[in-house]
Coordinates of N, CA and C in Angstrom, one line a residue:
M1 N 35.7 31.9 91.7 CA 36.3 32.0 92.8 C 37.3 30.9 93.8
L2 N 38.6 31.4 94.4 CA 39.2 30.6 95.2 C 38.8 29.8 96.1
T3 N 38.7 28.8 96.6 CA 38.8 28.6 98.2 C 39.8 28.9 98.7
M4 N 39.6 28.2 100.4 CA 41.0 28.1 101.5 C 41.6 27.2 100.9
A5 N 41.2 26.1 100.5 CA 42.0 25.1 99.9 C 43.1 24.9 98.7
D6 N 42.2 26.0 97.9 CA 42.9 26.1 96.1 C 44.0 27.6 96.4
T7 N 44.2 28.2 97.9 CA 44.6 29.2 98.0 C 45.7 28.2 98.8
Q8 N 45.4 27.8 99.8 CA 46.9 26.6 100.5 C 47.4 26.3 99.7
Q9 N 47.1 25.9 98.2 CA 48.0 24.2 97.2 C 48.5 25.2 96.4
A10 N 47.9 26.8 96.2 CA 48.6 27.1 95.6 C 50.3 28.0 96.2
D11 N 50.1 28.7 97.7 CA 50.9 28.6 98.8 C 52.0 28.2 98.6
E12 N 51.2 26.5 98.7 CA 52.2 25.5 99.1 C 53.5 25.6 97.6
Q13 N 52.9 25.2 96.9 CA 53.4 25.0 95.5 C 54.3 26.8 95.0
A14 N 54.3 27.5 95.6 CA 55.1 28.5 95.1 C 56.1 29.0 96.2
A15 N 55.9 28.1 97.3 CA 56.5 27.9 98.3 C 57.7 26.8 98.1
G16 N 57.6 25.5 96.8 CA 58.3 25.0 96.6 C 57.8 23.3 97.5
G17 N 56.4 23.7 97.2 CA 55.7 22.9 97.9 C 55.6 21.7 96.4
T18 N 55.1 20.3 96.3 CA 54.9 19.0 95.8 C 54.0 19.4 93.9
A19 N 54.1 19.7 93.1 CA 52.9 20.3 92.6 C 52.5 19.1 91.7
T20 N 51.4 19.0 91.4 CA 50.3 18.0 90.8 C 51.0 17.5 89.4
V21 N 51.1 16.4 89.4 CA 51.9 15.9 88.1 C 50.7 15.0 86.8
T22 N 51.0 15.6 85.5 CA 50.0 15.2 85.2 C 50.3 14.0 84.2
P23 N 49.0 13.3 83.5 CA 49.4 12.0 83.3 C 50.5 12.5 81.8
A24 N 50.4 13.5 81.2 CA 51.5 14.2 79.7 C 52.3 14.0 80.7
Q25 N 52.8 14.1 81.7 CA 53.8 15.1 81.9 C 54.3 13.3 82.0
K26 N 53.5 12.5 83.3 CA 54.1 11.2 84.0 C 54.5 10.4 82.4
R27 N 53.6 10.0 81.3 CA 54.3 9.8 80.1 C 55.4 10.1 79.6
A28 N 56.1 11.5 79.5 CA 57.3 12.4 79.5 C 58.3 11.6 80.0
D29 N 57.9 11.3 81.4 CA 58.9 11.2 82.7 C 58.8 9.7 82.1
K30 N 58.4 8.6 81.6 CA 58.3 7.5 81.7 C 59.4 7.2 80.2
Q31 N 58.8 7.8 79.2 CA 59.8 7.8 77.6 C 61.0 8.0 78.3
A32 N 61.2 9.0 79.1 CA 63.0 10.0 78.7 C 63.5 9.1 80.2
A33 N 63.1 7.7 80.8 CA 63.7 7.2 81.9 C 64.1 5.8 79.9
R34 N 62.9 5.6 79.6 CA 63.2 4.3 79.0 C 64.1 4.6 78.0
L35 N 64.6 5.9 77.3 CA 65.0 6.5 76.1 C 66.6 6.2 76.7
A36 N 66.3 7.1 78.3 CA 67.8 7.1 78.9 C 68.9 5.7 79.0
K37 N 67.7 4.7 79.0 CA 68.5 3.7 79.4 C 68.8 2.7 78.0
Q38 N 68.2 3.2 76.8 CA 68.5 2.9 75.4 C 69.5 3.7 75.2
I39 N 70.0 5.1 75.6 CA 71.3 5.3 75.3 C 73.0 5.0 75.8
R40 N 72.5 5.3 76.8 CA 73.3 4.7 78.1 C 73.7 3.4 77.2
A41 N 73.0 2.5 76.9 CA 73.4 1.0 76.8 C 73.9 0.8 74.6
F42 N 73.1 2.1 73.5 CA 74.2 2.6 72.7 C 75.6 2.6 73.1
A43 N 75.6 3.4 74.2 CA 77.3 4.2 74.4 C 78.0 2.7 74.9
S44 N 77.3 2.2 75.9 CA 78.1 0.9 76.0 C 79.0 -0.3 75.4
T45 N 78.2 0.3 74.3 CA 78.3 -1.4 73.7 C 78.8 -0.6 72.6
H46 N 79.1 1.0 72.0 CA 79.9 1.7 70.8 C 81.1 2.6 71.5
G47 N 82.1 1.9 72.5 CA 83.1 2.7 72.8 C 82.8 2.8 74.1
G48 N 81.4 3.3 74.7 CA 82.0 3.7 75.9 C 81.3 4.6 75.8
S49 N 81.1 5.2 75.6 CA 80.5 7.0 75.5 C 79.5 7.2 74.0
A50 N 79.1 8.4 73.9 CA 78.4 8.8 72.6 C 78.1 10.4 72.9
E51 N 77.5 10.9 71.8 CA 77.5 12.5 71.8 C 75.8 11.9 70.9
G52 N 75.1 13.3 71.3 CA 73.9 13.8 70.9 C 73.8 15.0 69.8
Q53 N 72.5 14.6 69.2 CA 72.2 16.2 68.6 C 70.4 15.9 67.9
L54 N 69.4 17.1 68.8 CA 68.0 16.7 69.2 C 68.0 17.4 67.6
A55 N 67.1 16.8 66.9 CA 66.3 17.7 65.5 C 64.3 17.1 66.3
H56 N 63.8 18.7 65.7 CA 62.4 18.4 65.3 C 62.0 17.4 63.8
I57 N 61.8 16.5 64.1 CA 61.3 15.8 62.7 C 59.5 15.7 62.6
G58 N 58.4 17.0 63.1 CA 57.1 16.8 62.7 C 56.5 16.3 64.0
R59 N 54.8 16.7 63.9 CA 54.6 16.4 64.6 C 54.8 16.3 66.2
G60 N 55.4 17.3 66.5 CA 56.1 17.4 68.2 C 57.3 15.8 68.5
R61 N 57.8 15.3 67.5 CA 58.3 14.5 67.5 C 60.0 15.1 67.6
T62 N 60.6 14.4 68.1 CA 62.0 14.7 68.1 C 62.7 13.3 67.8
R63 N 63.8 13.8 66.5 CA 64.9 12.7 67.1 C 66.1 12.9 67.9
I64 N 66.5 11.7 68.2 CA 67.7 11.9 69.1 C 68.6 11.5 67.9
A65 N 69.9 11.8 67.5 CA 70.8 11.1 66.8 C 72.1 10.6 67.6
L66 N 72.1 9.7 68.0 CA 73.8 9.0 68.9 C 74.7 8.9 67.8
V67 N 75.8 9.0 67.8 CA 77.9 9.2 67.9 C 78.0 7.8 68.8
G68 N 78.4 7.1 68.8 CA 79.0 6.9 70.0 C 80.8 6.9 69.3
A69 N 81.7 6.8 70.8 CA 82.6 6.8 70.3 C 83.1 5.7 69.9
N70 N 82.7 5.1 69.7 CA 83.7 4.2 67.8 C 83.2 4.7 66.3
G71 N 82.6 5.8 66.0 CA 81.7 5.9 65.6 C 80.5 5.3 64.6
E72 N 80.3 4.5 65.2 CA 78.7 4.1 64.7 C 77.7 5.0 65.4
W73 N 77.2 4.9 64.4 CA 75.4 5.7 64.9 C 74.0 5.3 64.7
G74 N 73.2 6.0 65.4 CA 72.8 5.1 65.5 C 71.0 6.0 65.9
N75 N 69.6 5.9 65.6 CA 68.4 7.4 65.6 C 67.8 6.3 66.6
L76 N 67.0 7.6 67.6 CA 65.6 7.1 68.9 C 64.5 8.6 68.2
V77 N 63.2 9.0 69.1 CA 62.2 9.1 68.4 C 61.9 9.6 70.2
A78 N 61.9 10.6 70.3 CA 61.4 11.1 71.6 C 59.2 11.4 71.3
D79 N 58.5 11.8 71.6 CA 57.2 12.1 72.1 C 57.7 13.6 71.7
S80 N 58.4 13.9 72.3 CA 58.7 15.8 72.8 C 60.1 15.8 72.3
Y81 N 60.5 17.1 72.6 CA 61.6 17.9 72.4 C 62.0 17.9 74.0
G82 N 61.1 17.7 74.8 CA 61.7 17.9 76.2 C 61.5 16.5 76.9
A83 N 61.5 15.5 76.5 CA 61.0 14.1 77.1 C 62.6 13.9 76.4
A84 N 63.0 14.3 75.0 CA 64.6 14.1 74.4 C 65.5 14.8 75.4
E85 N 65.5 15.7 75.1 CA 66.2 16.5 76.4 C 66.2 16.0 77.9
Q86 N 65.7 15.6 78.6 CA 65.5 14.7 79.3 C 65.7 13.3 79.8
A87 N 65.6 12.9 78.6 CA 66.2 11.8 78.0 C 68.5 11.9 78.3
A88 N 68.5 12.5 77.5 CA 70.2 12.7 77.0 C 70.5 13.3 78.4
E89 N 69.8 14.0 79.5 CA 70.5 14.6 80.2 C 70.5 13.4 81.3
Q90 N 69.2 12.9 81.5 CA 69.8 11.0 82.6 C 70.5 10.4 82.3
A91 N 71.0 10.3 80.6 CA 71.8 9.1 80.3 C 73.4 9.9 80.4
G92 N 73.9 11.2 80.5 CA 74.7 12.0 80.6 C 75.9 12.0 78.7
I93 N 74.8 12.1 78.3 CA 75.7 12.5 76.9 C 75.8 14.1 76.6
T94 N 76.9 14.2 75.8 CA 76.6 15.5 75.3 C 76.3 15.6 74.6
L95 N 75.2 16.9 73.8 CA 74.5 17.0 73.2 C 74.9 18.4 72.3
Q96 N 75.2 18.5 71.1 CA 75.6 19.3 69.5 C 74.3 20.0 69.5
G97 N 74.8 21.2 69.4 CA 73.7 21.6 68.4 C 73.0 21.6 67.3
D98 N 74.4 21.3 66.3 CA 74.4 20.3 64.8 C 74.4 19.0 64.3
F99 N 74.2 18.8 64.0 CA 74.8 17.4 62.9 C 75.1 17.2 61.6
D100 N 76.8 18.1 62.3 CA 77.5 18.8 61.1 C 79.3 18.7 61.6
G101 N 80.5 19.4 60.9 CA 81.0 19.3 61.9 C 81.8 18.2 61.9
E102 N 82.5 18.5 63.6 CA 83.1 17.6 64.4 C 82.1 16.6 64.4
L103 N 81.2 16.4 65.2 CA 80.0 15.1 65.2 C 79.9 14.3 63.8
A104 N 79.7 14.7 63.1 CA 79.5 14.5 61.6 C 80.7 14.2 61.0
A105 N 82.0 14.2 61.3 CA 83.5 14.2 61.2 C 83.6 12.4 61.6
K106 N 82.8 12.1 63.1 CA 83.0 11.1 63.8 C 82.2 9.7 63.4
V107 N 81.0 10.0 62.3 CA 80.6 8.7 61.3 C 81.1 8.3 61.2
R108 N 80.8 6.7 61.0 CA 82.2 5.8 60.5 C 80.5 4.8 59.8
T109 N 80.8 4.9 58.3 CA 80.1 4.3 57.4 C 80.4 3.1 57.2
G110 N 79.3 2.3 57.1 CA 79.8 1.0 56.3 C 79.2 0.8 54.8
P111 N 80.2 -1.0 54.2 CA 79.1 -0.9 52.9 C 77.6 -1.0 53.0
Y112 N 76.5 -0.7 53.7 CA 75.1 -1.0 54.2 C 75.3 0.2 53.8
E113 N 75.6 1.4 53.9 CA 75.0 2.5 54.6 C 75.6 3.4 53.1
W114 N 76.6 2.7 52.3 CA 77.4 3.6 51.1 C 76.3 2.9 50.0
S115 N 75.7 1.7 49.7 CA 74.8 1.1 49.2 C 73.6 1.3 49.2
R116 N 72.8 2.1 50.6 CA 71.7 2.7 50.6 C 72.0 3.9 50.0
M117 N 72.7 4.5 50.2 CA 73.3 6.1 49.5 C 72.8 5.9 48.1
A118 N 74.2 5.1 47.4 CA 74.5 5.1 45.7 C 73.0 3.9 45.2
G119 N 71.9 3.8 46.6 CA 70.7 3.1 45.9 C 69.6 4.2 45.6
I120 N 70.0 5.5 46.0 CA 69.4 6.8 46.1 C 69.4 7.9 45.0
Q121 N 70.8 7.2 44.5 CA 71.6 8.4 43.4 C 70.5 8.3 42.4
V122 N 70.7 9.1 41.2 CA 69.5 8.6 39.7 C 70.5 7.4 38.8
G123 N 70.0 6.5 38.5 CA 70.5 5.5 37.8 C 70.6 4.4 39.1
G124 N 69.9 4.2 40.2 CA 70.5 3.7 41.2 C 69.3 2.8 41.2
P125 N 68.4 1.2 42.3 CA 67.9 1.2 41.8 C 66.5 1.3 42.5
A126 N 65.1 1.7 41.9 CA 64.1 1.7 42.6 C 64.1 1.8 44.2
N127 N 63.0 2.8 44.5 CA 63.0 2.8 45.3 C 61.1 1.2 45.9
P128 N 61.2 1.0 46.7 CA 59.9 -0.1 46.3 C 59.0 0.5 46.6

């Protein structure tokens, strides 16, 4: 049974009043702000802009794959898809639906990546 105070709070929320923010939402907001700061730093270090792609990686976590304007790339991990989306929006980056086609063509790989890729081929060094 709703009391008058409960009804009033529900009416205020329906009318656009402030909603109660849960501790989980506070953590997600804080993480999104931290990730957005890291994304902006990545973009400014790698040509002034970046594009990204979001992908679920399991246990509710989401990878934010970033490709800078200069072709350098990197990854960040968010605890939720929503936090990853929020971080990308706050950072002002363009999100692509897939990490193939145009986005993949922008990635520049160096000797380190090539040696790592070659290392997992048949006949390459064993994984530790």
